[in-house]
């Protein structure tokens, strides 16, 4: 039976798309009741019933539902053309319904083919490993090059002495790499198999029409057989090794055979449900029905309201009447009697189960593997199980169809989220119910968006009273809240029954895997050109050899004709061709194959050192610095620009409610870090002022607590958790200034207590404690303050919230919740009050709320509130506005119908809900505003100052308000008093006006933004000399990022020491990073902690994620993950600088040593007509790069240090060589290459001068004049020169480095003596060459002279440079030897050593005669000393569960008694904190604040209530918002 497209439907309650949060907690009736109450609003009305409408027919039903279900029909948006995809048709899955004709092709086979659920993250299979691995390895051009050499070696005509031996290095590298790849891939395979073979309960013995006709191909059968064979062999070997019997069963097999452990034994299962699976024998499992709990009364204190005579399945499927308490309230009568069970008609939800269908009853749930799960399968998930595929929830063990899911594996967030079953499927409990279900799911195509899904379930509802009737077509929309995604885990829920709609690679977790771009370091990219240069030199040498040899053998007047029996090629051209390829083999070491392996080893070791650094370990989260990309550690040493988020990155993202403005009256006492920075700018002694503040705050705290307890003995008020210190607020709440202000304060706190999505967590005790689990820390702070002031959220009922309002418990019914998102920047709750009024409470960004206020009303209140919010923002506080609106019953019912239509939409559901929400969030009445402090992380000011001293420019990209960002900038050392702040704004939001503004600011620096100026800027890496900082918001940023203004804006920012971009979107963050990275050709680093930072993290050369409060999405997308911002200084200034310097020196020495060795062979060709003969024994050529010289240069790259980590932090200016990229340059490359050519000349011609005048003999008369003996002289001296040269270029001469160099030198002598002593191993001419050479005094004298002459120029140049042209590091190393840094050894935390010294000079010392010495003591002044040094921040006095930063919550807005300007009191009674702060700002208002056009107060007073009538006012893009 094919379900026809929808024609109409009825809707009761809106299916609001939202994300719920919770935490794991002790199970029990209370927990189940909470979840049932919370989630009732998710799905009430999330269904739609479709009815065919006849021209003269009437709708069934006997009345209209007050909740919105009546005779109206709703379009279900069944047209696939509305799909967002636009090209992919919607997916259809049929359940117990034969495939219709349009789902089959012409041959009758199903058109749709679905992906298998078996996933494979490994690259290889047993059959494909060898060819595929070789294919990947030979993507490396160096491997191809050496393969060609080996092939040439097999042809004797090219002079290959030993093809097998020549192949050893390449085979070794291929083998080692293959083993590494095999081990890595085997681990992935094991994990894949564990996952694919994980048990799941799947419905069997029924017909899944979606996949029943799939066939397995022959190739897949072969692969499966080979995999099983390899796994069997591996298992046999493992068991044999462990001495176990082969006949045993694996864990997975036992899991499939053994009965499931009883749920009563699980730690998180509720004891209210008697459910056990131990009694089920075998693998066939019938779904045991879960009896409904006994009716009971709700406990307000625990937030439970379950009873109300609900049916056993949560809904009545046969009856059209329910107790009103389960869904809606009557709108008439005494409010006290609203809970009485008056029976009224309610919405009939329908059921997917066709009770009239005859079934065989054979279906059963059987334990099976994940890999066998298919699209269309019914699966049952148990508590703590992982979800095997993306499934739609049909029913759960809870009566209301709710379940908890943990998405940590998906998005890194550990808070539990609530998901809900379809209303129409909640009756399904047994396998037989699944057999009776008849429905179709239409779904959008698979996509990677984790937070969105649109689909619809369609079925034909049969009337039990008319079994012969056709029934009614019905449908229910499916959103992401009705789905469980693969990779998530089920928590605190007995079981979930669902159907699979996406499997394998089409699941969202798989489509999101591997999204991070692959990054290559700058040195690696530049290294390819150096290899090309070497290869060009190699070609030149081979061409010269080929031409000379061909010409020489073509002439007949040479003596060689008397000794040679003709040439191999017979003709000069062929001789030259053969010689060319012979020399390719001979000079092969010029292109270093071992360099790539050495670099991989070095980078792996560097990543291990970073991971093992205990000083970057964050104990609170048990999180070390974790490298995600191992191949870019050298890039971390070249960073010039750092782009940072603010909230959660510079700050702790742990919010504390500090201040509020209510009805134009400011409340709250606070002394914030930003306020300390503001006072420091004014020359105030912040230490003295801070002491005054804390003393006053302590008194105010005591006064407020006493006043609160006089009003109400609040058992949930804990003294140490109080952060809102406002005794005057309590007085006004008690009516001290009149009834008007009392009502305003009461309404304000009610708004905070009702407008949220917080879940309560009650901890029993005396006194009891209530914690709040919220979507954002802001919400928890707001609700927590309401609790402290006597408006306590006790819990949630079926459709409302229980509050304790100053000792009186009340229930408020939540009709709708309009959730917050980044585009709305607001959240609203529509509440039915106990007096039957309907009130909409709205909170959000100030500009958003102001644009929705009633026009021409509350003019004075708007101005006062805007001024207060501006003052709060200048203190570094995050501000929100609170407003409300009273809605009439008729208006609400009309709006609700429109909302139901949008909620039932399959396509564009989010846009339609947004449009409907805008209609009711208008004509608001302003209540006031809040101010929340997000304290700086420990060490942020010091870290920013240290990075600035290193020459790194820090830009802050945040979504906060301009004033908030500015004051945070002052508090964290990003801004200072000496800076001239440029606040960039365009007059009329046009590109032209922005261009005029840019030209005006560029004129201050005498630049115009030309291409020539950009070329100069790209070469200049010095910090700006001017004391300017630029502040720009998202609207202006959008204008200056256009093509015509981008270059001018970039050059303007280049002249500024600091840049703050406020109210920016994630895409704008990435655009700014891209502009700087490409425009200035600099190395960039982005650091953030949230999903909104992922774009800029991936755009930057190096991305750093902070494991913070906003999940782990930034961490998962980053290259390095750290626990706190302060660890960035050690990552960059220590490990980054070390890595870059090591890599630069290692690569240069590697090219040098290959140049020396290869050109020694080339000089020999001058005396043998370039015929390509070997000067050395062939083993030397094979082993020189793999044994004799690689270990010292590799150890240099791993362990070399110019200065220690403590000195690196004490003298951050040492980092500037990395910014200027001076450790690896093309100049350095060619200097080392020329040095290699010079030393090769000495190594060869010193021996040539010894042998050319006369020949020598051994003591027994054997001659020493052959090339093998001469080769021993030259080879041994050359190897010694190379290793000593590497030692000279190494800064750290510890015992290990010296030992390795000594072993490498001794190894060439050892190999020569031993290998040449065995005639079976060595060639006949080389036999006894070592012993004979070692017996000659000339060998040792020549070696000594060669070493001295080769290294003398290098030694002389280095000595001259260090004495007369010292670099910064040379001066610092000399001071270390003098003991000027000995005090650092007494520091317990090297990250704080920067506080002890001053600058050590610029990048290159300009006055070497008078180097600037480092002071051993540090006396900070008030401009550089933070008000609360992070190392001594309060941590032990109090404990606040909402603030784990150690804050005691006693912050205070400071004041100056000496200020002569009289206060501008806004009311008769002064508000001390606000008025004193305003005096302070009025006394010395900075220049950038002088213009009213800048301040938020001025801006907000000009904002028209555009959304109240016609939405014409454009909202600022990226404005401050509730996070």
mmCIF file with all atom_site columns, N, CA and C in Angstrom, residues 19 65 79 117 139 163 178 180 301 477 503 835 845 858 953 1034 1054 1066 1071 1077 1159 1227 1342 1363 1418 1507:
data_model
loop_
_atom_site.group_PDB
_atom_site.id
_atom_site.type_symbol
_atom_site.label_atom_id
_atom_site.label_alt_id
_atom_site.label_comp_id
_atom_site.label_asym_id
_atom_site.label_entity_id
_atom_site.label_seq_id
_atom_site.pdbx_PDB_ins_code
_atom_site.Cartn_x
_atom_site.Cartn_y
_atom_site.Cartn_z
_atom_site.occupancy
_atom_site.B_iso_or_equiv
_atom_site.pdbx_formal_charge
_atom_site.auth_seq_id
_atom_site.auth_comp_id
_atom_site.auth_asym_id
_atom_site.auth_atom_id
_atom_site.pdbx_PDB_model_num
ATOM 1  N N  . UNK A 1 19   ? 17.631 21.668 21.508 1.00 0.00 ? 19   UNK A N  1
ATOM 2  C CA . UNK A 1 19   ? 18.601 20.729 22.042 1.00 0.00 ? 19   UNK A CA 1
ATOM 3  C C  . UNK A 1 19   ? 18.567 20.807 23.548 1.00 0.00 ? 19   UNK A C  1
ATOM 4  N N  . UNK A 1 65   ? -9.869 21.699 19.591 1.00 0.00 ? 65   UNK A N  1
ATOM 5  C CA . UNK A 1 65   ? -8.952 21.620 20.726 1.00 0.00 ? 65   UNK A CA 1
ATOM 6  C C  . UNK A 1 65   ? -8.425 23.005 21.031 1.00 0.00 ? 65   UNK A C  1
ATOM 7  N N  . UNK A 1 79   ? 6.294  18.027 -1.115 1.00 0.00 ? 79   UNK A N  1
ATOM 8  C CA . UNK A 1 79   ? 6.930  18.180 -2.417 1.00 0.00 ? 79   UNK A CA 1
ATOM 9  C C  . UNK A 1 79   ? 8.428  18.074 -2.298 1.00 0.00 ? 79   UNK A C  1
ATOM 10 N N  . UNK A 1 117  ? 26.405 -1.077 6.693  1.00 0.00 ? 117  UNK A N  1
ATOM 11 C CA . UNK A 1 117  ? 26.755 -0.470 7.975  1.00 0.00 ? 117  UNK A CA 1
ATOM 12 C C  . UNK A 1 117  ? 28.165 -0.811 8.406  1.00 0.00 ? 117  UNK A C  1
ATOM 13 N N  . UNK A 1 139  ? 54.448 7.243  -4.299 1.00 0.00 ? 139  UNK A N  1
ATOM 14 C CA . UNK A 1 139  ? 54.035 8.608  -4.584 1.00 0.00 ? 139  UNK A CA 1
ATOM 15 C C  . UNK A 1 139  ? 55.136 9.588  -4.190 1.00 0.00 ? 139  UNK A C  1
ATOM 16 N N  . UNK A 1 163  ? 73.791 -5.015 -7.593 1.00 0.00 ? 163  UNK A N  1
ATOM 17 C CA . UNK A 1 163  ? 72.395 -4.539 -7.574 1.00 0.00 ? 163  UNK A CA 1
ATOM 18 C C  . UNK A 1 163  ? 71.675 -4.897 -6.286 1.00 0.00 ? 163  UNK A C  1
ATOM 19 N N  . UNK A 1 178  ? 56.457 0.148  5.477  1.00 0.00 ? 178  UNK A N  1
ATOM 20 C CA . UNK A 1 178  ? 55.349 -0.795 5.347  1.00 0.00 ? 178  UNK A CA 1
ATOM 21 C C  . UNK A 1 178  ? 54.975 -1.392 6.696  1.00 0.00 ? 178  UNK A C  1
ATOM 22 N N  . UNK A 1 180  ? 55.441 0.018  9.630  1.00 0.00 ? 180  UNK A N  1
ATOM 23 C CA . UNK A 1 180  ? 54.763 1.086  10.377 1.00 0.00 ? 180  UNK A CA 1
ATOM 24 C C  . UNK A 1 180  ? 53.320 1.244  9.907  1.00 0.00 ? 180  UNK A C  1
ATOM 25 N N  . UNK A 1 301  ? 9.351  19.905 45.030 1.00 0.00 ? 301  UNK A N  1
ATOM 26 C CA . UNK A 1 301  ? 10.755 20.092 45.337 1.00 0.00 ? 301  UNK A CA 1
ATOM 27 C C  . UNK A 1 301  ? 11.655 19.306 44.435 1.00 0.00 ? 301  UNK A C  1
ATOM 28 N N  . UNK A 1 477  ? 6.075  14.751 11.420 1.00 0.00 ? 477  UNK A N  1
ATOM 29 C CA . UNK A 1 477  ? 7.418  15.200 11.028 1.00 0.00 ? 477  UNK A CA 1
ATOM 30 C C  . UNK A 1 477  ? 8.489  14.593 11.918 1.00 0.00 ? 477  UNK A C  1
ATOM 31 N N  . UNK A 1 503  ? 23.096 4.271  7.306  1.00 0.00 ? 503  UNK A N  1
ATOM 32 C CA . UNK A 1 503  ? 24.081 3.292  7.759  1.00 0.00 ? 503  UNK A CA 1
ATOM 33 C C  . UNK A 1 503  ? 25.453 3.638  7.201  1.00 0.00 ? 503  UNK A C  1
ATOM 34 N N  . UNK A 1 835  ? -2.444 33.367 37.014 1.00 0.00 ? 835  UNK A N  1
ATOM 35 C CA . UNK A 1 835  ? -3.673 34.153 36.878 1.00 0.00 ? 835  UNK A CA 1
ATOM 36 C C  . UNK A 1 835  ? -4.241 34.099 35.463 1.00 0.00 ? 835  UNK A C  1
ATOM 37 N N  . UNK A 1 845  ? 20.626 39.868 22.968 1.00 0.00 ? 845  UNK A N  1
ATOM 38 C CA . UNK A 1 845  ? 21.553 40.974 22.770 1.00 0.00 ? 845  UNK A CA 1
ATOM 39 C C  . UNK A 1 845  ? 20.810 42.300 22.825 1.00 0.00 ? 845  UNK A C  1
ATOM 40 N N  . UNK A 1 858  ? 8.670  54.190 26.740 1.00 0.00 ? 858  UNK A N  1
ATOM 41 C CA . UNK A 1 858  ? 9.801  53.948 27.643 1.00 0.00 ? 858  UNK A CA 1
ATOM 42 C C  . UNK A 1 858  ? 11.065 54.681 27.177 1.00 0.00 ? 858  UNK A C  1
ATOM 43 N N  . UNK A 1 953  ? 52.253 39.325 16.936 1.00 0.00 ? 953  UNK A N  1
ATOM 44 C CA . UNK A 1 953  ? 51.096 40.223 16.998 1.00 0.00 ? 953  UNK A CA 1
ATOM 45 C C  . UNK A 1 953  ? 49.856 39.407 17.296 1.00 0.00 ? 953  UNK A C  1
ATOM 46 N N  . UNK A 1 1034 ? 31.676 43.816 13.413 1.00 0.00 ? 1034 UNK A N  1
ATOM 47 C CA . UNK A 1 1034 ? 31.375 42.931 12.293 1.00 0.00 ? 1034 UNK A CA 1
ATOM 48 C C  . UNK A 1 1034 ? 30.807 43.637 11.084 1.00 0.00 ? 1034 UNK A C  1
ATOM 49 N N  . UNK A 1 1054 ? 48.498 46.500 9.803  1.00 0.00 ? 1054 UNK A N  1
ATOM 50 C CA . UNK A 1 1054 ? 49.932 46.232 9.906  1.00 0.00 ? 1054 UNK A CA 1
ATOM 51 C C  . UNK A 1 1054 ? 50.637 47.296 10.733 1.00 0.00 ? 1054 UNK A C  1
ATOM 52 N N  . UNK A 1 1066 ? 31.751 33.387 12.613 1.00 0.00 ? 1066 UNK A N  1
ATOM 53 C CA . UNK A 1 1066 ? 32.827 32.421 12.344 1.00 0.00 ? 1066 UNK A CA 1
ATOM 54 C C  . UNK A 1 1066 ? 33.436 32.566 10.960 1.00 0.00 ? 1066 UNK A C  1
ATOM 55 N N  . UNK A 1 1071 ? 37.932 34.642 7.391  1.00 0.00 ? 1071 UNK A N  1
ATOM 56 C CA . UNK A 1 1071 ? 38.301 35.586 6.340  1.00 0.00 ? 1071 UNK A CA 1
ATOM 57 C C  . UNK A 1 1071 ? 39.430 36.498 6.786  1.00 0.00 ? 1071 UNK A C  1
ATOM 58 N N  . UNK A 1 1077 ? 47.210 35.929 6.325  1.00 0.00 ? 1077 UNK A N  1
ATOM 59 C CA . UNK A 1 1077 ? 48.120 34.845 5.919  1.00 0.00 ? 1077 UNK A CA 1
ATOM 60 C C  . UNK A 1 1077 ? 48.574 35.000 4.472  1.00 0.00 ? 1077 UNK A C  1
ATOM 61 N N  . UNK A 1 1159 ? 80.821 15.101 -4.462 1.00 0.00 ? 1159 UNK A N  1
ATOM 62 C CA . UNK A 1 1159 ? 81.812 15.827 -5.264 1.00 0.00 ? 1159 UNK A CA 1
ATOM 63 C C  . UNK A 1 1159 ? 83.207 15.239 -5.125 1.00 0.00 ? 1159 UNK A C  1
ATOM 64 N N  . UNK A 1 1227 ? 69.813 31.301 1.165  1.00 0.00 ? 1227 UNK A N  1
ATOM 65 C CA . UNK A 1 1227 ? 71.211 31.726 1.322  1.00 0.00 ? 1227 UNK A CA 1
ATOM 66 C C  . UNK A 1 1227 ? 71.985 30.735 2.176  1.00 0.00 ? 1227 UNK A C  1
ATOM 67 N N  . UNK A 1 1342 ? 97.664 12.279 7.004  1.00 0.00 ? 1342 UNK A N  1
ATOM 68 C CA . UNK A 1 1342 ? 96.808 12.879 5.984  1.00 0.00 ? 1342 UNK A CA 1
ATOM 69 C C  . UNK A 1 1342 ? 95.399 13.130 6.533  1.00 0.00 ? 1342 UNK A C  1
ATOM 70 N N  . UNK A 1 1363 ? 82.242 36.559 17.919 1.00 0.00 ? 1363 UNK A N  1
ATOM 71 C CA . UNK A 1 1363 ? 83.000 37.550 18.680 1.00 0.00 ? 1363 UNK A CA 1
ATOM 72 C C  . UNK A 1 1363 ? 82.653 38.966 18.234 1.00 0.00 ? 1363 UNK A C  1
ATOM 73 N N  . UNK A 1 1418 ? 63.578 41.770 38.850 1.00 0.00 ? 1418 UNK A N  1
ATOM 74 C CA . UNK A 1 1418 ? 62.486 42.421 38.140 1.00 0.00 ? 1418 UNK A CA 1
ATOM 75 C C  . UNK A 1 1418 ? 61.607 43.174 39.132 1.00 0.00 ? 1418 UNK A C  1
ATOM 76 N N  . UNK A 1 1507 ? 11.273 45.864 14.558 1.00 0.00 ? 1507 UNK A N  1
ATOM 77 C CA . UNK A 1 1507 ? 10.583 44.580 14.473 1.00 0.00 ? 1507 UNK A CA 1
ATOM 78 C C  . UNK A 1 1507 ? 9.202  44.619 15.095 1.00 0.00 ? 1507 UNK A C  1
#
